[in-house]
């Protein structure tokens, strides 16, 4: 069952939200962000001891959660634990790579494999993926590009900024604006389909 109502999304528990996020429901990933961003930011700042790096990491972890929501297995732990493990792992990767990264182009550790979420998703989700792609097509070019680079190519915010030749803050702003607009488009789509 795909959930389209904001009220309904607000009532879902973490596992149900992950299921909806795996189906492409932007509202669900937004709700997961609302629930866990503060905790992740605190943990990231403690590990990295740098607020800007922590913000970048939290942003990248949520993009990863969005891309890989379908891989979450509730039998292996809570959503909170699953996300925190991802954050800790990425934070430690960044600390290690910061020590060794003195040359341009050695930033491979931030790349999470570049595997598109669609490779491992259930074919039954194809209509939802199609709806997301249609909504993506309605976004302004730069907003669409940042989401496509993050979701379909698996790039981090830093990698997107480098590829686009834009400041990291601009990439983050475009991503936030794109997700907000995408949420609105996805909310409108079910109502228009029933007319």
mmCIF file with all atom_site columns, C-alpha atoms in Angstrom:
data_model
loop_
_atom_site.group_PDB
_atom_site.id
_atom_site.type_symbol
_atom_site.label_atom_id
_atom_site.label_alt_id
_atom_site.label_comp_id
_atom_site.label_asym_id
_atom_site.label_entity_id
_atom_site.label_seq_id
_atom_site.pdbx_PDB_ins_code
_atom_site.Cartn_x
_atom_site.Cartn_y
_atom_site.Cartn_z
_atom_site.occupancy
_atom_site.B_iso_or_equiv
_atom_site.pdbx_formal_charge
_atom_site.auth_seq_id
_atom_site.auth_comp_id
_atom_site.auth_asym_id
_atom_site.auth_atom_id
_atom_site.pdbx_PDB_model_num
ATOM 1   C CA . UNK A 1 1   ? 0.000  0.000  0.000   1.00 0.00 ? 1   UNK A CA 1
ATOM 2   C CA . UNK A 1 2   ? 1.457  3.351  -1.019  1.00 0.00 ? 2   UNK A CA 1
ATOM 3   C CA . UNK A 1 3   ? 0.730  6.179  1.368   1.00 0.00 ? 3   UNK A CA 1
ATOM 4   C CA . UNK A 1 4   ? -0.055 9.596  -0.092  1.00 0.00 ? 4   UNK A CA 1
ATOM 5   C CA . UNK A 1 5   ? -1.534 11.516 2.814   1.00 0.00 ? 5   UNK A CA 1
ATOM 6   C CA . UNK A 1 6   ? 0.708  13.694 4.984   1.00 0.00 ? 6   UNK A CA 1
ATOM 7   C CA . UNK A 1 7   ? -1.423 12.821 7.988   1.00 0.00 ? 7   UNK A CA 1
ATOM 8   C CA . UNK A 1 8   ? -0.968 9.150  7.296   1.00 0.00 ? 8   UNK A CA 1
ATOM 9   C CA . UNK A 1 9   ? 2.808  9.529  6.807   1.00 0.00 ? 9   UNK A CA 1
ATOM 10  C CA . UNK A 1 10  ? 3.030  11.311 10.167  1.00 0.00 ? 10  UNK A CA 1
ATOM 11  C CA . UNK A 1 11  ? 1.379  8.310  11.843  1.00 0.00 ? 11  UNK A CA 1
ATOM 12  C CA . UNK A 1 12  ? 3.757  5.678  10.450  1.00 0.00 ? 12  UNK A CA 1
ATOM 13  C CA . UNK A 1 13  ? 6.415  4.024  12.570  1.00 0.00 ? 13  UNK A CA 1
ATOM 14  C CA . UNK A 1 14  ? 10.045 3.976  11.434  1.00 0.00 ? 14  UNK A CA 1
ATOM 15  C CA . UNK A 1 15  ? 9.840  0.592  9.668   1.00 0.00 ? 15  UNK A CA 1
ATOM 16  C CA . UNK A 1 16  ? 6.725  1.620  7.729   1.00 0.00 ? 16  UNK A CA 1
ATOM 17  C CA . UNK A 1 17  ? 8.420  4.900  6.781   1.00 0.00 ? 17  UNK A CA 1
ATOM 18  C CA . UNK A 1 18  ? 11.394 2.971  5.387   1.00 0.00 ? 18  UNK A CA 1
ATOM 19  C CA . UNK A 1 19  ? 9.018  0.823  3.321   1.00 0.00 ? 19  UNK A CA 1
ATOM 20  C CA . UNK A 1 20  ? 7.385  3.948  1.922   1.00 0.00 ? 20  UNK A CA 1
ATOM 21  C CA . UNK A 1 21  ? 10.791 5.549  1.269   1.00 0.00 ? 21  UNK A CA 1
ATOM 22  C CA . UNK A 1 22  ? 11.798 2.409  -0.657  1.00 0.00 ? 22  UNK A CA 1
ATOM 23  C CA . UNK A 1 23  ? 8.679  2.926  -2.795  1.00 0.00 ? 23  UNK A CA 1
ATOM 24  C CA . UNK A 1 24  ? 9.874  6.418  -3.663  1.00 0.00 ? 24  UNK A CA 1
ATOM 25  C CA . UNK A 1 25  ? 7.686  8.355  -1.234  1.00 0.00 ? 25  UNK A CA 1
ATOM 26  C CA . UNK A 1 26  ? 9.562  11.617 -0.695  1.00 0.00 ? 26  UNK A CA 1
ATOM 27  C CA . UNK A 1 27  ? 7.298  12.454 2.275   1.00 0.00 ? 27  UNK A CA 1
ATOM 28  C CA . UNK A 1 28  ? 8.534  9.330  4.043   1.00 0.00 ? 28  UNK A CA 1
ATOM 29  C CA . UNK A 1 29  ? 12.228 10.167 3.656   1.00 0.00 ? 29  UNK A CA 1
ATOM 30  C CA . UNK A 1 30  ? 11.451 13.719 4.753   1.00 0.00 ? 30  UNK A CA 1
ATOM 31  C CA . UNK A 1 31  ? 9.767  12.357 7.885   1.00 0.00 ? 31  UNK A CA 1
ATOM 32  C CA . UNK A 1 32  ? 12.732 10.042 8.581   1.00 0.00 ? 32  UNK A CA 1
ATOM 33  C CA . UNK A 1 33  ? 14.985 13.085 8.262   1.00 0.00 ? 33  UNK A CA 1
ATOM 34  C CA . UNK A 1 34  ? 12.821 15.017 10.738  1.00 0.00 ? 34  UNK A CA 1
ATOM 35  C CA . UNK A 1 35  ? 13.031 12.153 13.233  1.00 0.00 ? 35  UNK A CA 1
ATOM 36  C CA . UNK A 1 36  ? 16.766 11.479 13.067  1.00 0.00 ? 36  UNK A CA 1
ATOM 37  C CA . UNK A 1 37  ? 18.649 14.539 11.750  1.00 0.00 ? 37  UNK A CA 1
ATOM 38  C CA . UNK A 1 38  ? 19.278 16.049 15.188  1.00 0.00 ? 38  UNK A CA 1
ATOM 39  C CA . UNK A 1 39  ? 20.672 12.815 16.593  1.00 0.00 ? 39  UNK A CA 1
ATOM 40  C CA . UNK A 1 40  ? 22.848 12.245 13.533  1.00 0.00 ? 40  UNK A CA 1
ATOM 41  C CA . UNK A 1 41  ? 24.154 15.807 13.612  1.00 0.00 ? 41  UNK A CA 1
ATOM 42  C CA . UNK A 1 42  ? 25.154 15.429 17.270  1.00 0.00 ? 42  UNK A CA 1
ATOM 43  C CA . UNK A 1 43  ? 26.933 12.142 16.587  1.00 0.00 ? 43  UNK A CA 1
ATOM 44  C CA . UNK A 1 44  ? 28.646 13.454 13.439  1.00 0.00 ? 44  UNK A CA 1
ATOM 45  C CA . UNK A 1 45  ? 29.927 16.541 15.272  1.00 0.00 ? 45  UNK A CA 1
ATOM 46  C CA . UNK A 1 46  ? 31.311 14.392 18.097  1.00 0.00 ? 46  UNK A CA 1
ATOM 47  C CA . UNK A 1 47  ? 33.181 12.139 15.669  1.00 0.00 ? 47  UNK A CA 1
ATOM 48  C CA . UNK A 1 48  ? 34.381 14.745 13.171  1.00 0.00 ? 48  UNK A CA 1
ATOM 49  C CA . UNK A 1 49  ? 34.715 17.707 15.577  1.00 0.00 ? 49  UNK A CA 1
ATOM 50  C CA . UNK A 1 50  ? 33.789 20.059 12.727  1.00 0.00 ? 50  UNK A CA 1
ATOM 51  C CA . UNK A 1 51  ? 30.271 21.403 12.220  1.00 0.00 ? 51  UNK A CA 1
ATOM 52  C CA . UNK A 1 52  ? 30.555 21.980 8.462   1.00 0.00 ? 52  UNK A CA 1
ATOM 53  C CA . UNK A 1 53  ? 31.930 18.479 7.875   1.00 0.00 ? 53  UNK A CA 1
ATOM 54  C CA . UNK A 1 54  ? 29.193 17.067 10.118  1.00 0.00 ? 54  UNK A CA 1
ATOM 55  C CA . UNK A 1 55  ? 26.456 18.870 8.157   1.00 0.00 ? 55  UNK A CA 1
ATOM 56  C CA . UNK A 1 56  ? 27.891 17.560 4.895   1.00 0.00 ? 56  UNK A CA 1
ATOM 57  C CA . UNK A 1 57  ? 28.065 14.035 6.296   1.00 0.00 ? 57  UNK A CA 1
ATOM 58  C CA . UNK A 1 58  ? 24.484 14.064 7.619   1.00 0.00 ? 58  UNK A CA 1
ATOM 59  C CA . UNK A 1 59  ? 23.254 15.331 4.258   1.00 0.00 ? 59  UNK A CA 1
ATOM 60  C CA . UNK A 1 60  ? 25.160 12.588 2.422   1.00 0.00 ? 60  UNK A CA 1
ATOM 61  C CA . UNK A 1 61  ? 23.947 9.879  4.813   1.00 0.00 ? 61  UNK A CA 1
ATOM 62  C CA . UNK A 1 62  ? 20.320 10.875 4.217   1.00 0.00 ? 62  UNK A CA 1
ATOM 63  C CA . UNK A 1 63  ? 20.869 10.764 0.461   1.00 0.00 ? 63  UNK A CA 1
ATOM 64  C CA . UNK A 1 64  ? 22.309 7.287  0.955   1.00 0.00 ? 64  UNK A CA 1
ATOM 65  C CA . UNK A 1 65  ? 19.338 6.274  3.129   1.00 0.00 ? 65  UNK A CA 1
ATOM 66  C CA . UNK A 1 66  ? 17.019 7.504  0.363   1.00 0.00 ? 66  UNK A CA 1
ATOM 67  C CA . UNK A 1 67  ? 18.912 5.571  -2.325  1.00 0.00 ? 67  UNK A CA 1
ATOM 68  C CA . UNK A 1 68  ? 19.196 2.367  -0.297  1.00 0.00 ? 68  UNK A CA 1
ATOM 69  C CA . UNK A 1 69  ? 15.938 2.359  1.689   1.00 0.00 ? 69  UNK A CA 1
ATOM 70  C CA . UNK A 1 70  ? 14.936 -0.903 0.001   1.00 0.00 ? 70  UNK A CA 1
ATOM 71  C CA . UNK A 1 71  ? 17.962 -2.642 1.537   1.00 0.00 ? 71  UNK A CA 1
ATOM 72  C CA . UNK A 1 72  ? 16.794 -1.986 5.116   1.00 0.00 ? 72  UNK A CA 1
ATOM 73  C CA . UNK A 1 73  ? 15.924 -5.271 6.865   1.00 0.00 ? 73  UNK A CA 1
ATOM 74  C CA . UNK A 1 74  ? 13.900 -4.810 10.081  1.00 0.00 ? 74  UNK A CA 1
ATOM 75  C CA . UNK A 1 75  ? 14.929 -8.274 11.313  1.00 0.00 ? 75  UNK A CA 1
ATOM 76  C CA . UNK A 1 76  ? 18.528 -7.040 11.605  1.00 0.00 ? 76  UNK A CA 1
ATOM 77  C CA . UNK A 1 77  ? 17.868 -3.966 13.762  1.00 0.00 ? 77  UNK A CA 1
ATOM 78  C CA . UNK A 1 78  ? 15.950 -0.747 14.168  1.00 0.00 ? 78  UNK A CA 1
ATOM 79  C CA . UNK A 1 79  ? 15.887 2.032  11.589  1.00 0.00 ? 79  UNK A CA 1
ATOM 80  C CA . UNK A 1 80  ? 17.695 4.240  14.105  1.00 0.00 ? 80  UNK A CA 1
ATOM 81  C CA . UNK A 1 81  ? 20.529 1.725  14.459  1.00 0.00 ? 81  UNK A CA 1
ATOM 82  C CA . UNK A 1 82  ? 20.719 1.146  10.683  1.00 0.00 ? 82  UNK A CA 1
ATOM 83  C CA . UNK A 1 83  ? 21.089 4.876  10.028  1.00 0.00 ? 83  UNK A CA 1
ATOM 84  C CA . UNK A 1 84  ? 23.527 5.442  12.914  1.00 0.00 ? 84  UNK A CA 1
ATOM 85  C CA . UNK A 1 85  ? 25.770 2.593  11.719  1.00 0.00 ? 85  UNK A CA 1
ATOM 86  C CA . UNK A 1 86  ? 25.849 4.164  8.243   1.00 0.00 ? 86  UNK A CA 1
ATOM 87  C CA . UNK A 1 87  ? 26.716 7.551  9.724   1.00 0.00 ? 87  UNK A CA 1
ATOM 88  C CA . UNK A 1 88  ? 29.459 6.184  11.970  1.00 0.00 ? 88  UNK A CA 1
ATOM 89  C CA . UNK A 1 89  ? 30.983 4.185  9.139   1.00 0.00 ? 89  UNK A CA 1
ATOM 90  C CA . UNK A 1 90  ? 30.982 7.170  6.766   1.00 0.00 ? 90  UNK A CA 1
ATOM 91  C CA . UNK A 1 91  ? 32.374 9.465  9.483   1.00 0.00 ? 91  UNK A CA 1
ATOM 92  C CA . UNK A 1 92  ? 35.256 7.097  10.178  1.00 0.00 ? 92  UNK A CA 1
ATOM 93  C CA . UNK A 1 93  ? 35.868 6.757  6.430   1.00 0.00 ? 93  UNK A CA 1
ATOM 94  C CA . UNK A 1 94  ? 36.124 10.530 6.195   1.00 0.00 ? 94  UNK A CA 1
ATOM 95  C CA . UNK A 1 95  ? 38.508 10.761 9.123   1.00 0.00 ? 95  UNK A CA 1
ATOM 96  C CA . UNK A 1 96  ? 40.740 8.103  7.583   1.00 0.00 ? 96  UNK A CA 1
ATOM 97  C CA . UNK A 1 97  ? 40.604 9.627  4.123   1.00 0.00 ? 97  UNK A CA 1
ATOM 98  C CA . UNK A 1 98  ? 41.269 13.133 5.469   1.00 0.00 ? 98  UNK A CA 1
ATOM 99  C CA . UNK A 1 99  ? 44.579 11.858 6.839   1.00 0.00 ? 99  UNK A CA 1
ATOM 100 C CA . UNK A 1 100 ? 45.611 10.251 3.575   1.00 0.00 ? 100 UNK A CA 1
ATOM 101 C CA . UNK A 1 101 ? 43.983 12.681 1.140   1.00 0.00 ? 101 UNK A CA 1
ATOM 102 C CA . UNK A 1 102 ? 46.658 15.145 0.209   1.00 0.00 ? 102 UNK A CA 1
ATOM 103 C CA . UNK A 1 103 ? 46.408 14.705 -3.541  1.00 0.00 ? 103 UNK A CA 1
ATOM 104 C CA . UNK A 1 104 ? 43.553 15.708 -5.806  1.00 0.00 ? 104 UNK A CA 1
ATOM 105 C CA . UNK A 1 105 ? 41.468 12.750 -6.923  1.00 0.00 ? 105 UNK A CA 1
ATOM 106 C CA . UNK A 1 106 ? 42.076 10.433 -3.970  1.00 0.00 ? 106 UNK A CA 1
ATOM 107 C CA . UNK A 1 107 ? 38.564 10.949 -2.624  1.00 0.00 ? 107 UNK A CA 1
ATOM 108 C CA . UNK A 1 108 ? 37.359 7.449  -3.532  1.00 0.00 ? 108 UNK A CA 1
ATOM 109 C CA . UNK A 1 109 ? 36.387 6.588  0.039   1.00 0.00 ? 109 UNK A CA 1
ATOM 110 C CA . UNK A 1 110 ? 33.377 8.919  -0.082  1.00 0.00 ? 110 UNK A CA 1
ATOM 111 C CA . UNK A 1 111 ? 31.986 7.013  -3.065  1.00 0.00 ? 111 UNK A CA 1
ATOM 112 C CA . UNK A 1 112 ? 29.492 4.479  -1.785  1.00 0.00 ? 112 UNK A CA 1
ATOM 113 C CA . UNK A 1 113 ? 29.802 2.161  -4.734  1.00 0.00 ? 113 UNK A CA 1
ATOM 114 C CA . UNK A 1 114 ? 27.610 4.134  -7.120  1.00 0.00 ? 114 UNK A CA 1
ATOM 115 C CA . UNK A 1 115 ? 25.034 1.347  -7.229  1.00 0.00 ? 115 UNK A CA 1
ATOM 116 C CA . UNK A 1 116 ? 21.655 2.692  -8.174  1.00 0.00 ? 116 UNK A CA 1
ATOM 117 C CA . UNK A 1 117 ? 18.892 1.668  -5.801  1.00 0.00 ? 117 UNK A CA 1
ATOM 118 C CA . UNK A 1 118 ? 16.856 0.388  -8.727  1.00 0.00 ? 118 UNK A CA 1
ATOM 119 C CA . UNK A 1 119 ? 19.212 -2.558 -9.311  1.00 0.00 ? 119 UNK A CA 1
ATOM 120 C CA . UNK A 1 120 ? 17.960 -4.307 -6.175  1.00 0.00 ? 120 UNK A CA 1
ATOM 121 C CA . UNK A 1 121 ? 14.361 -3.145 -5.982  1.00 0.00 ? 121 UNK A CA 1
ATOM 122 C CA . UNK A 1 122 ? 11.219 -5.159 -6.437  1.00 0.00 ? 122 UNK A CA 1
ATOM 123 C CA . UNK A 1 123 ? 9.776  -4.935 -9.990  1.00 0.00 ? 123 UNK A CA 1
ATOM 124 C CA . UNK A 1 124 ? 6.374  -4.290 -8.397  1.00 0.00 ? 124 UNK A CA 1
ATOM 125 C CA . UNK A 1 125 ? 7.696  -0.841 -7.499  1.00 0.00 ? 125 UNK A CA 1
ATOM 126 C CA . UNK A 1 126 ? 8.099  0.152  -11.161 1.00 0.00 ? 126 UNK A CA 1
ATOM 127 C CA . UNK A 1 127 ? 4.944  2.357  -11.199 1.00 0.00 ? 127 UNK A CA 1
ATOM 128 C CA . UNK A 1 128 ? 6.229  4.311  -8.179  1.00 0.00 ? 128 UNK A CA 1
ATOM 129 C CA . UNK A 1 129 ? 9.668  4.713  -9.782  1.00 0.00 ? 129 UNK A CA 1
ATOM 130 C CA . UNK A 1 130 ? 7.967  5.923  -12.954 1.00 0.00 ? 130 UNK A CA 1
ATOM 131 C CA . UNK A 1 131 ? 5.967  8.498  -10.965 1.00 0.00 ? 131 UNK A CA 1
ATOM 132 C CA . UNK A 1 132 ? 9.180  9.746  -9.352  1.00 0.00 ? 132 UNK A CA 1
ATOM 133 C CA . UNK A 1 133 ? 10.878 10.021 -12.761 1.00 0.00 ? 133 UNK A CA 1
ATOM 134 C CA . UNK A 1 134 ? 7.892  11.957 -14.162 1.00 0.00 ? 134 UNK A CA 1
ATOM 135 C CA . UNK A 1 135 ? 8.001  14.320 -11.174 1.00 0.00 ? 135 UNK A CA 1
ATOM 136 C CA . UNK A 1 136 ? 11.785 14.688 -11.557 1.00 0.00 ? 136 UNK A CA 1
ATOM 137 C CA . UNK A 1 137 ? 11.267 15.769 -15.163 1.00 0.00 ? 137 UNK A CA 1
ATOM 138 C CA . UNK A 1 138 ? 9.142  18.681 -13.903 1.00 0.00 ? 138 UNK A CA 1
ATOM 139 C CA . UNK A 1 139 ? 11.932 20.060 -11.694 1.00 0.00 ? 139 UNK A CA 1
ATOM 140 C CA . UNK A 1 140 ? 14.097 22.967 -12.862 1.00 0.00 ? 140 UNK A CA 1
ATOM 141 C CA . UNK A 1 141 ? 17.281 21.712 -14.563 1.00 0.00 ? 141 UNK A CA 1
ATOM 142 C CA . UNK A 1 142 ? 19.811 22.324 -11.773 1.00 0.00 ? 142 UNK A CA 1
ATOM 143 C CA . UNK A 1 143 ? 17.516 20.861 -9.103  1.00 0.00 ? 143 UNK A CA 1
ATOM 144 C CA . UNK A 1 144 ? 16.819 17.796 -11.235 1.00 0.00 ? 144 UNK A CA 1
ATOM 145 C CA . UNK A 1 145 ? 20.533 17.360 -11.925 1.00 0.00 ? 145 UNK A CA 1
ATOM 146 C CA . UNK A 1 146 ? 21.554 17.278 -8.245  1.00 0.00 ? 146 UNK A CA 1
ATOM 147 C CA . UNK A 1 147 ? 18.915 14.657 -7.431  1.00 0.00 ? 147 UNK A CA 1
ATOM 148 C CA . UNK A 1 148 ? 19.795 12.528 -10.445 1.00 0.00 ? 148 UNK A CA 1
ATOM 149 C CA . UNK A 1 149 ? 23.498 12.655 -9.597  1.00 0.00 ? 149 UNK A CA 1
ATOM 150 C CA . UNK A 1 150 ? 22.784 11.717 -5.980  1.00 0.00 ? 150 UNK A CA 1
ATOM 151 C CA . UNK A 1 151 ? 20.110 9.081  -6.508  1.00 0.00 ? 151 UNK A CA 1
ATOM 152 C CA . UNK A 1 152 ? 20.925 7.474  -9.837  1.00 0.00 ? 152 UNK A CA 1
ATOM 153 C CA . UNK A 1 153 ? 24.718 7.861  -9.875  1.00 0.00 ? 153 UNK A CA 1
ATOM 154 C CA . UNK A 1 154 ? 25.340 7.568  -6.139  1.00 0.00 ? 154 UNK A CA 1
ATOM 155 C CA . UNK A 1 155 ? 27.435 10.741 -5.849  1.00 0.00 ? 155 UNK A CA 1
ATOM 156 C CA . UNK A 1 156 ? 27.949 12.556 -2.550  1.00 0.00 ? 156 UNK A CA 1
ATOM 157 C CA . UNK A 1 157 ? 27.233 16.270 -2.159  1.00 0.00 ? 157 UNK A CA 1
ATOM 158 C CA . UNK A 1 158 ? 30.945 17.034 -2.420  1.00 0.00 ? 158 UNK A CA 1
ATOM 159 C CA . UNK A 1 159 ? 31.259 15.021 -5.620  1.00 0.00 ? 159 UNK A CA 1
ATOM 160 C CA . UNK A 1 160 ? 28.203 16.746 -7.086  1.00 0.00 ? 160 UNK A CA 1
ATOM 161 C CA . UNK A 1 161 ? 29.647 20.170 -6.214  1.00 0.00 ? 161 UNK A CA 1
ATOM 162 C CA . UNK A 1 162 ? 32.914 19.262 -7.907  1.00 0.00 ? 162 UNK A CA 1
ATOM 163 C CA . UNK A 1 163 ? 31.206 17.872 -11.004 1.00 0.00 ? 163 UNK A CA 1
ATOM 164 C CA . UNK A 1 164 ? 28.868 20.860 -11.362 1.00 0.00 ? 164 UNK A CA 1
ATOM 165 C CA . UNK A 1 165 ? 31.537 23.415 -10.485 1.00 0.00 ? 165 UNK A CA 1
ATOM 166 C CA . UNK A 1 166 ? 29.262 24.805 -7.775  1.00 0.00 ? 166 UNK A CA 1
ATOM 167 C CA . UNK A 1 167 ? 29.895 25.585 -4.101  1.00 0.00 ? 167 UNK A CA 1
ATOM 168 C CA . UNK A 1 168 ? 28.900 22.796 -1.700  1.00 0.00 ? 168 UNK A CA 1
ATOM 169 C CA . UNK A 1 169 ? 26.337 25.074 -0.013  1.00 0.00 ? 169 UNK A CA 1
ATOM 170 C CA . UNK A 1 170 ? 24.672 25.724 -3.366  1.00 0.00 ? 170 UNK A CA 1
ATOM 171 C CA . UNK A 1 171 ? 24.404 21.993 -4.033  1.00 0.00 ? 171 UNK A CA 1
ATOM 172 C CA . UNK A 1 172 ? 22.833 21.452 -0.602  1.00 0.00 ? 172 UNK A CA 1
ATOM 173 C CA . UNK A 1 173 ? 20.367 24.316 -1.175  1.00 0.00 ? 173 UNK A CA 1
ATOM 174 C CA . UNK A 1 174 ? 19.400 22.950 -4.580  1.00 0.00 ? 174 UNK A CA 1
ATOM 175 C CA . UNK A 1 175 ? 18.936 19.488 -3.089  1.00 0.00 ? 175 UNK A CA 1
ATOM 176 C CA . UNK A 1 176 ? 16.683 20.793 -0.308  1.00 0.00 ? 176 UNK A CA 1
ATOM 177 C CA . UNK A 1 177 ? 14.640 22.876 -2.761  1.00 0.00 ? 177 UNK A CA 1
ATOM 178 C CA . UNK A 1 178 ? 14.405 19.954 -5.186  1.00 0.00 ? 178 UNK A CA 1
ATOM 179 C CA . UNK A 1 179 ? 13.199 17.556 -2.491  1.00 0.00 ? 179 UNK A CA 1
ATOM 180 C CA . UNK A 1 180 ? 10.583 20.069 -1.316  1.00 0.00 ? 180 UNK A CA 1
ATOM 181 C CA . UNK A 1 181 ? 9.321  20.614 -4.871  1.00 0.00 ? 181 UNK A CA 1
ATOM 182 C CA . UNK A 1 182 ? 9.398  16.875 -5.579  1.00 0.00 ? 182 UNK A CA 1
ATOM 183 C CA . UNK A 1 183 ? 7.349  16.275 -2.428  1.00 0.00 ? 183 UNK A CA 1
ATOM 184 C CA . UNK A 1 184 ? 4.728  18.749 -3.666  1.00 0.00 ? 184 UNK A CA 1
ATOM 185 C CA . UNK A 1 185 ? 4.646  17.156 -7.118  1.00 0.00 ? 185 UNK A CA 1
ATOM 186 C CA . UNK A 1 186 ? 4.286  13.661 -5.649  1.00 0.00 ? 186 UNK A CA 1
ATOM 187 C CA . UNK A 1 187 ? 1.473  14.808 -3.343  1.00 0.00 ? 187 UNK A CA 1
ATOM 188 C CA . UNK A 1 188 ? -0.366 16.337 -6.289  1.00 0.00 ? 188 UNK A CA 1
ATOM 189 C CA . UNK A 1 189 ? 0.101  13.311 -8.585  1.00 0.00 ? 189 UNK A CA 1
ATOM 190 C CA . UNK A 1 190 ? -2.318 10.923 -6.783  1.00 0.00 ? 190 UNK A CA 1
ATOM 191 C CA . UNK A 1 191 ? -5.063 13.567 -6.714  1.00 0.00 ? 191 UNK A CA 1
ATOM 192 C CA . UNK A 1 192 ? -4.657 14.304 -10.423 1.00 0.00 ? 192 UNK A CA 1
ATOM 193 C CA . UNK A 1 193 ? -4.647 10.588 -11.303 1.00 0.00 ? 193 UNK A CA 1
ATOM 194 C CA . UNK A 1 194 ? -8.098 10.149 -9.717  1.00 0.00 ? 194 UNK A CA 1
ATOM 195 C CA . UNK A 1 195 ? -9.723 12.974 -11.710 1.00 0.00 ? 195 UNK A CA 1
#
